[in-house]
Amino acid sequence: MNIVKAGDILKIKTGRYDANHGVADGKYTFFTCADIPSKANTFSFDDEVLILPGNGANVGNVYHYKGKLEAYQRTYVLYDIDAYPKFLYYYFSKYWIRQITKRQVGSATNYIKMDDIVSFKIPLPPLTTQKRIAQILDNAAALRDKTQQLLTEYDQLAQSIFLEMFGDPVINPKGWENESIDVISRKIQIGPFGSQLHQSDYKEFGYDLVNPTDINEGKIDLVNCRKIGVSKFDSLPNYHLEIGDLIMARRGDLSKIAIVQNENLFCGTGSLYIRFNEQVNSMYAFYVLNHKSSISKLYEKARGITMANLNKKIIKEFKIPVPTLNLQNQFAEKIGLIEQQKALVKQELQQTEDLFNCLLQKAFKGELV
């Protein structure tokens, strides 16, 4: 197997335009350094290419594209490839981020240089072997993506059920009684301020704090939560979370919201929580406040110029429709069934991800074909 440098088997060029070149209804795909490409009305490349973000948070990512495209001035386009492009895509997907992490330039803003790509070493088997490896990995990736799509469809089903039963919560087409959260809650609490929680209070072991960074896709992720010790936790009972509470960001990204599903959690500084009374099912309230129209309304009411900020008064006065508890409970039961199915699909997704990564590992050790 030959070891070659990327610069010996392909050409490299950056785009010419800044991000303002993009248009919402453009004809061609426009790759910037963002994770999701936009559109443009021009194209500078018409080939099967690899795209590498040149700066920012997505340095280390790699994208494959075939056809006409436009590129941002700090995006590297690898074209005129003298190898099977999809084989190179998978090799870059596995090893490029490792390479660039070691050689990355810049501290405030990550960026790469042309020579990083030119000198990148690639083990290159015969073309027929490249194609066979790419086909096997394509099949494994398709299985993984199909499983991921099933999760997306379950989420769409849940949203569809909510809208069918209750309608848009801001428009309130069913005519339910609108109540302020203050009336239908037992407690509304903003996270502790700096005077109550200091850097020295954070410990390696202890009780998990839930900040907005720990809320993703409607769930609390405890993996990277900061922690406080027993004495500090006990001294601040107002911030103890209970199962069924709704916790959400009080500043910044107001779409960060989740239902508390574990005991002994602590409301972080950047969060707030709502403990609804017996009139409201937490699952129903989650879908109301997580709906795009409710989030937009929260942004409208938020304080702050550079960053949206919510306070207790805003939350107290925020109104939501309150249908009968029986109807809310019926909705929660349906969502519970969907969540059970999603849990099974997530297990399958992990298995397909493990399979793909295993095949990827074997492919470039010469163990796959």
Short mmCIF file of C-alpha atoms in Angstrom, two decimals:
data_model
loop_
_atom_site.label_atom_id
_atom_site.label_comp_id
_atom_site.label_asym_id
_atom_site.label_seq_id
_atom_site.Cartn_x
_atom_site.Cartn_y
_atom_site.Cartn_z
CA MET A 1 0.00 0.00 0.00
CA ASN A 2 1.43 3.38 -1.02
CA ILE A 3 1.64 6.24 1.48
CA VAL A 4 1.05 9.52 -0.34
CA LYS A 5 0.66 13.15 0.63
CA ALA A 6 -2.69 14.76 -0.11
CA GLY A 7 -0.95 17.46 -2.14
CA ASP A 8 0.32 14.80 -4.57
CA ILE A 9 -3.13 13.42 -5.47
CA LEU A 10 -5.45 16.43 -5.43
CA LYS A 11 -5.71 20.17 -5.89
CA ILE A 12 -6.65 22.60 -3.12
CA LYS A 13 -8.29 25.99 -3.39
CA THR A 14 -10.17 28.27 -1.03
CA GLY A 15 -13.38 30.02 -1.90
CA ARG A 16 -13.53 33.69 -2.87
CA TYR A 17 -16.55 35.04 -1.04
CA ASP A 18 -17.48 36.11 2.47
CA ALA A 19 -20.55 34.81 4.29
CA ASN A 20 -22.73 37.69 3.01
CA HIS A 21 -22.58 36.13 -0.46
CA GLY A 22 -25.22 33.63 0.64
CA VAL A 23 -28.89 34.06 -0.27
CA ALA A 24 -31.85 32.17 1.14
CA ASP A 25 -33.21 31.04 -2.24
CA GLY A 26 -29.88 30.54 -4.05
CA LYS A 27 -29.52 27.92 -6.77
CA TYR A 28 -26.24 26.36 -5.60
CA THR A 29 -24.91 24.99 -2.32
CA PHE A 30 -22.63 27.49 -0.57
CA PHE A 31 -20.14 25.97 1.87
CA THR A 32 -18.91 28.25 4.65
CA CYS A 33 -17.15 27.22 7.87
CA ALA A 34 -20.55 26.57 9.47
CA ASP A 35 -21.81 23.05 10.01
CA ILE A 36 -24.76 23.51 7.66
CA PRO A 37 -24.16 24.99 4.19
CA SER A 38 -26.29 27.82 2.82
CA LYS A 39 -27.17 28.81 -0.76
CA ALA A 40 -25.69 31.12 -3.40
CA ASN A 41 -26.53 32.15 -6.94
CA THR A 42 -23.02 31.48 -8.24
CA PHE A 43 -20.75 28.45 -8.37
CA SER A 44 -16.95 28.21 -8.58
CA PHE A 45 -16.58 24.42 -8.51
CA ASP A 46 -18.23 21.63 -10.47
CA ASP A 47 -16.64 18.39 -9.33
CA GLU A 48 -16.73 15.66 -6.69
CA VAL A 49 -14.94 17.34 -3.81
CA LEU A 50 -14.08 17.32 -0.13
CA ILE A 51 -14.67 20.48 1.88
CA LEU A 52 -12.66 21.42 4.97
CA PRO A 53 -13.66 24.36 7.21
CA GLY A 54 -10.60 26.59 7.55
CA ASN A 55 -11.38 28.32 10.84
CA GLY A 56 -13.77 28.36 13.77
CA ALA A 57 -15.46 25.65 15.81
CA ASN A 58 -15.83 23.22 12.89
CA VAL A 59 -12.13 22.95 12.07
CA GLY A 60 -11.49 19.20 11.79
CA ASN A 61 -14.78 18.41 10.09
CA VAL A 62 -14.91 17.14 6.52
CA TYR A 63 -17.77 17.17 4.00
CA HIS A 64 -18.26 15.35 0.70
CA TYR A 65 -20.12 16.93 -2.20
CA LYS A 66 -20.64 16.21 -5.89
CA GLY A 67 -21.86 18.89 -8.28
CA LYS A 68 -21.83 22.67 -8.61
CA LEU A 69 -20.99 24.57 -5.43
CA GLU A 70 -19.73 27.84 -4.04
CA ALA A 71 -17.24 28.27 -1.18
CA TYR A 72 -16.44 30.79 1.53
CA GLN A 73 -13.00 32.41 1.47
CA ARG A 74 -11.79 30.44 4.52
CA THR A 75 -13.15 27.12 3.32
CA TYR A 76 -10.76 24.70 1.60
CA VAL A 77 -12.05 22.76 -1.38
CA LEU A 78 -10.16 19.58 -2.38
CA TYR A 79 -10.86 18.81 -6.03
CA ASP A 80 -9.48 17.08 -9.14
CA ILE A 81 -8.85 14.08 -6.90
CA ASP A 82 -6.62 11.31 -8.30
CA ALA A 83 -8.21 8.66 -6.08
CA TYR A 84 -11.71 7.46 -5.23
CA PRO A 85 -13.22 10.58 -3.54
CA LYS A 86 -15.49 8.70 -1.16
CA PHE A 87 -12.54 6.62 0.10
CA LEU A 88 -10.65 9.83 0.85
CA TYR A 89 -13.74 11.26 2.54
CA TYR A 90 -13.86 8.36 5.00
CA TYR A 91 -10.12 8.53 5.63
CA PHE A 92 -10.29 12.26 6.31
CA SER A 93 -13.37 11.72 8.49
CA LYS A 94 -11.37 9.47 10.79
CA TYR A 95 -7.91 10.99 10.78
CA TRP A 96 -8.10 14.65 9.75
CA ILE A 97 -9.32 15.91 13.11
CA ARG A 98 -6.50 14.04 14.87
CA GLN A 99 -3.95 15.57 12.55
CA ILE A 100 -5.26 19.08 12.86
CA THR A 101 -5.64 18.93 16.64
CA LYS A 102 -1.90 18.30 16.90
CA ARG A 103 -0.94 21.01 14.42
CA GLN A 104 -3.76 23.52 14.82
CA VAL A 105 -2.74 27.17 14.71
CA GLY A 106 -4.48 29.86 16.74
CA SER A 107 -5.83 30.17 20.25
CA ALA A 108 -8.78 32.55 20.15
CA THR A 109 -9.95 31.33 16.74
CA ASN A 110 -8.95 27.91 15.44
CA TYR A 111 -7.64 27.83 11.90
CA ILE A 112 -5.57 25.68 9.57
CA LYS A 113 -3.00 26.41 6.88
CA MET A 114 -2.68 25.12 3.34
CA ASP A 115 0.40 23.08 4.23
CA ASP A 116 -1.58 21.14 6.84
CA ILE A 117 -3.62 19.69 3.99
CA VAL A 118 -0.78 19.37 1.45
CA SER A 119 1.36 17.33 3.85
CA PHE A 120 -1.47 15.14 5.18
CA LYS A 121 -0.39 11.51 4.66
CA ILE A 122 -2.82 8.96 3.24
CA PRO A 123 -2.39 5.18 2.80
CA LEU A 124 -3.66 4.56 -0.73
CA PRO A 125 -4.55 1.01 -1.81
CA PRO A 126 -5.40 0.14 -5.43
CA LEU A 127 -8.47 1.91 -6.85
CA THR A 128 -10.60 -1.26 -6.82
CA THR A 129 -9.85 -1.70 -3.11
CA GLN A 130 -10.67 1.94 -2.43
CA LYS A 131 -14.07 1.47 -4.08
CA ARG A 132 -14.83 -1.72 -2.14
CA ILE A 133 -13.93 -0.08 1.17
CA ALA A 134 -16.03 2.98 0.35
CA GLN A 135 -19.01 0.80 -0.60
CA ILE A 136 -18.87 -1.15 2.69
CA LEU A 137 -18.64 2.07 4.68
CA ASP A 138 -21.44 3.63 2.60
CA ASN A 139 -23.70 0.72 3.51
CA ALA A 140 -22.86 0.99 7.22
CA ALA A 141 -23.37 4.77 7.16
CA ALA A 142 -26.73 4.35 5.42
CA LEU A 143 -27.89 1.94 8.14
CA ARG A 144 -26.80 4.41 10.82
CA ASP A 145 -28.49 7.34 9.05
CA LYS A 146 -31.70 5.37 8.56
CA THR A 147 -31.84 4.68 12.29
CA GLN A 148 -31.18 8.36 13.05
CA GLN A 149 -33.98 9.31 10.68
CA LEU A 150 -36.36 7.08 12.62
CA LEU A 151 -35.61 9.11 15.76
CA THR A 152 -36.36 12.29 13.84
CA GLU A 153 -39.67 10.85 12.66
CA TYR A 154 -40.67 9.96 16.23
CA ASP A 155 -39.96 13.57 17.26
CA GLN A 156 -42.08 14.80 14.36
CA LEU A 157 -44.87 12.45 15.39
CA ALA A 158 -44.83 13.85 18.93
CA GLN A 159 -45.07 17.42 17.59
CA SER A 160 -47.87 16.39 15.27
CA ILE A 161 -49.86 14.86 18.14
CA PHE A 162 -49.38 18.00 20.22
CA LEU A 163 -50.60 20.29 17.45
CA GLU A 164 -53.56 18.03 16.66
CA MET A 165 -54.68 17.95 20.29
CA PHE A 166 -53.90 21.53 21.34
CA GLY A 167 -52.82 23.65 18.38
CA ASP A 168 -50.21 26.41 18.39
CA PRO A 169 -49.95 27.48 22.07
CA VAL A 170 -49.63 31.19 21.25
CA ILE A 171 -52.49 31.29 18.75
CA ASN A 172 -54.53 28.90 20.97
CA PRO A 173 -57.01 27.87 18.23
CA LYS A 174 -58.88 25.50 20.57
CA GLY A 175 -59.81 28.40 22.82
CA TRP A 176 -58.41 27.01 26.07
CA GLU A 177 -58.26 29.32 29.07
CA ASN A 178 -54.96 31.23 29.10
CA GLU A 179 -53.38 31.37 32.54
CA SER A 180 -50.24 33.11 33.74
CA ILE A 181 -47.57 30.69 34.95
CA ASP A 182 -47.75 32.32 38.39
CA VAL A 183 -51.32 31.05 38.78
CA ILE A 184 -50.61 27.47 37.67
CA SER A 185 -47.28 26.91 39.44
CA ARG A 186 -46.16 26.16 42.99
CA LYS A 187 -42.73 27.67 42.54
CA ILE A 188 -40.68 29.72 40.10
CA GLN A 189 -37.02 30.04 40.94
CA ILE A 190 -34.11 31.76 39.23
CA GLY A 191 -30.72 30.07 39.68
CA PRO A 192 -28.34 31.34 42.39
CA PHE A 193 -26.39 34.53 41.90
CA GLY A 194 -22.62 34.85 42.12
CA SER A 195 -22.69 35.88 45.78
CA GLN A 196 -24.28 32.55 46.67
CA LEU A 197 -22.09 30.27 44.59
CA HIS A 198 -18.37 30.85 44.14
CA GLN A 199 -15.75 29.17 42.01
CA SER A 200 -14.33 27.53 45.15
CA ASP A 201 -17.68 25.79 45.74
CA TYR A 202 -17.30 23.63 42.65
CA LYS A 203 -15.99 20.15 43.45
CA GLU A 204 -14.82 17.08 41.58
CA PHE A 205 -17.51 14.97 43.25
CA GLY A 206 -20.89 15.91 44.65
CA TYR A 207 -24.32 17.08 43.48
CA ASP A 208 -24.84 17.92 39.79
CA LEU A 209 -25.65 21.51 38.79
CA VAL A 210 -27.84 21.89 35.71
CA ASN A 211 -26.82 24.85 33.57
CA PRO A 212 -28.07 25.63 30.03
CA THR A 213 -24.98 23.94 28.55
CA ASP A 214 -26.22 20.69 30.13
CA ILE A 215 -29.59 20.88 28.36
CA ASN A 216 -29.60 19.46 24.85
CA GLU A 217 -32.48 18.43 22.60
CA GLY A 218 -34.96 18.64 25.45
CA LYS A 219 -32.94 16.42 27.81
CA ILE A 220 -30.56 17.01 30.71
CA ASP A 221 -27.11 15.61 29.98
CA LEU A 222 -25.30 14.94 33.26
CA VAL A 223 -21.97 13.90 31.70
CA ASN A 224 -20.24 17.27 32.00
CA CYS A 225 -22.24 18.88 34.81
CA ARG A 226 -20.35 20.92 37.39
CA LYS A 227 -20.73 19.71 40.96
CA ILE A 228 -21.01 21.15 44.46
CA GLY A 229 -20.37 19.49 47.82
CA VAL A 230 -22.91 18.34 50.39
CA SER A 231 -22.64 21.35 52.71
CA LYS A 232 -23.16 23.88 49.91
CA PHE A 233 -26.05 21.84 48.48
CA ASP A 234 -27.75 21.64 51.88
CA SER A 235 -27.27 25.38 52.52
CA LEU A 236 -29.22 26.38 49.38
CA PRO A 237 -32.50 24.36 49.45
CA ASN A 238 -34.31 26.87 47.20
CA TYR A 239 -32.35 25.55 44.23
CA HIS A 240 -32.98 21.84 44.76
CA LEU A 241 -34.75 20.40 41.75
CA GLU A 242 -37.56 17.86 41.97
CA ILE A 243 -38.62 15.26 39.43
CA GLY A 244 -41.18 16.87 37.13
CA ASP A 245 -39.79 20.40 37.37
CA LEU A 246 -39.22 22.26 34.12
CA ILE A 247 -35.72 23.72 33.94
CA MET A 248 -34.74 26.21 31.27
CA ALA A 249 -32.12 28.75 30.31
CA ARG A 250 -32.73 32.18 31.80
CA ARG A 251 -30.35 33.89 29.39
CA GLY A 252 -28.89 33.32 25.95
CA ASP A 253 -30.49 30.40 24.11
CA LEU A 254 -34.05 30.37 25.46
CA SER A 255 -34.87 27.14 23.60
CA LYS A 256 -32.90 25.20 26.25
CA ILE A 257 -35.62 23.49 28.27
CA ALA A 258 -36.06 20.05 29.81
CA ILE A 259 -38.08 18.07 32.35
CA VAL A 260 -36.13 17.06 35.46
CA GLN A 261 -36.07 13.26 35.63
CA ASN A 262 -33.48 12.64 38.35
CA GLU A 263 -33.33 13.37 42.06
CA ASN A 264 -30.69 15.44 43.87
CA LEU A 265 -30.04 17.92 41.07
CA PHE A 266 -29.29 21.60 41.63
CA CYS A 267 -30.43 24.57 39.53
CA GLY A 268 -27.36 26.22 38.02
CA THR A 269 -26.68 29.95 37.87
CA GLY A 270 -27.73 30.30 34.24
CA SER A 271 -30.99 28.41 34.66
CA LEU A 272 -34.44 28.83 36.16
CA TYR A 273 -37.05 26.25 37.05
CA ILE A 274 -40.84 26.06 37.23
CA ARG A 275 -42.70 23.67 39.51
CA PHE A 276 -46.26 23.48 38.20
CA ASN A 277 -49.26 22.77 40.40
CA GLU A 278 -51.87 20.01 40.02
CA GLN A 279 -53.56 21.83 37.10
CA VAL A 280 -50.66 21.17 34.72
CA ASN A 281 -48.92 18.04 33.50
CA SER A 282 -45.19 18.72 33.15
CA MET A 283 -44.98 16.94 29.80
CA TYR A 284 -47.73 19.14 28.40
CA ALA A 285 -46.02 22.26 29.78
CA PHE A 286 -42.71 21.19 28.24
CA TYR A 287 -44.26 20.93 24.77
CA VAL A 288 -45.97 24.29 25.21
CA LEU A 289 -42.84 26.17 26.27
CA ASN A 290 -40.62 24.28 23.83
CA HIS A 291 -42.83 25.18 20.86
CA LYS A 292 -41.22 27.64 18.46
CA SER A 293 -44.00 30.20 18.88
CA SER A 294 -43.63 30.19 22.68
CA ILE A 295 -39.86 30.54 22.38
CA SER A 296 -40.33 33.52 20.03
CA LYS A 297 -42.70 35.09 22.52
CA LEU A 298 -40.18 34.60 25.33
CA TYR A 299 -37.54 36.37 23.25
CA GLU A 300 -39.95 39.25 22.71
CA LYS A 301 -40.47 39.65 26.45
CA ALA A 302 -36.84 39.06 27.46
CA ARG A 303 -34.61 41.89 28.67
CA GLY A 304 -31.16 42.68 27.34
CA ILE A 305 -29.66 44.07 24.16
CA THR A 306 -26.75 41.75 23.39
CA MET A 307 -28.19 38.71 25.18
CA ALA A 308 -31.77 37.72 26.00
CA ASN A 309 -32.44 37.59 29.75
CA LEU A 310 -35.48 36.28 31.59
CA ASN A 311 -36.42 37.29 35.12
CA LYS A 312 -38.97 35.97 37.58
CA LYS A 313 -41.55 38.63 36.70
CA ILE A 314 -41.47 37.71 32.99
CA ILE A 315 -42.01 34.03 33.77
CA LYS A 316 -44.76 34.74 36.29
CA GLU A 317 -46.71 36.83 33.79
CA PHE A 318 -46.15 34.54 30.81
CA LYS A 319 -49.46 32.98 29.82
CA ILE A 320 -50.09 29.51 28.40
CA PRO A 321 -53.31 27.71 27.45
CA VAL A 322 -54.54 25.24 30.07
CA PRO A 323 -56.78 22.47 28.71
CA THR A 324 -58.37 19.90 31.01
CA LEU A 325 -55.93 17.85 33.03
CA ASN A 326 -57.47 14.70 31.59
CA LEU A 327 -56.54 15.81 28.07
CA GLN A 328 -53.04 16.78 29.20
CA ASN A 329 -52.60 13.35 30.78
CA GLN A 330 -53.79 11.60 27.61
CA PHE A 331 -51.16 13.54 25.68
CA ALA A 332 -48.46 12.64 28.21
CA GLU A 333 -49.34 8.95 27.92
CA LYS A 334 -48.95 9.09 24.13
CA ILE A 335 -45.60 10.85 24.47
CA GLY A 336 -44.53 8.22 27.01
CA LEU A 337 -45.14 5.47 24.45
CA ILE A 338 -43.16 7.38 21.85
CA GLU A 339 -40.30 7.87 24.32
CA GLN A 340 -40.24 4.11 24.97
CA GLN A 341 -39.84 3.46 21.26
CA LYS A 342 -37.19 6.17 20.99
CA ALA A 343 -35.20 4.50 23.77
CA LEU A 344 -35.13 1.27 21.76
CA VAL A 345 -34.12 3.13 18.61
CA LYS A 346 -31.33 4.92 20.49
CA GLN A 347 -29.94 1.54 21.52
CA GLU A 348 -30.05 0.43 17.90
CA LEU A 349 -28.45 3.71 16.82
CA GLN A 350 -25.56 3.14 19.23
CA GLN A 351 -25.09 -0.34 17.78
CA THR A 352 -25.05 0.96 14.20
CA GLU A 353 -22.62 3.73 15.24
CA ASP A 354 -20.35 1.16 16.89
CA LEU A 355 -20.50 -1.02 13.76
CA PHE A 356 -19.62 1.91 11.52
CA ASN A 357 -16.68 2.95 13.72
CA CYS A 358 -15.44 -0.63 13.89
CA LEU A 359 -15.51 -0.93 10.10
CA LEU A 360 -13.84 2.46 9.78
CA GLN A 361 -11.05 1.30 12.09
CA LYS A 362 -10.53 -1.94 10.16
CA ALA A 363 -10.71 -0.26 6.76
CA PHE A 364 -7.49 1.68 7.19
CA LYS A 365 -5.63 -1.14 8.89
CA GLY A 366 -6.10 -3.33 5.81
CA GLU A 367 -8.45 -5.68 7.70
CA LEU A 368 -11.70 -4.93 5.87
CA VAL A 369 -10.99 -6.30 2.37
#
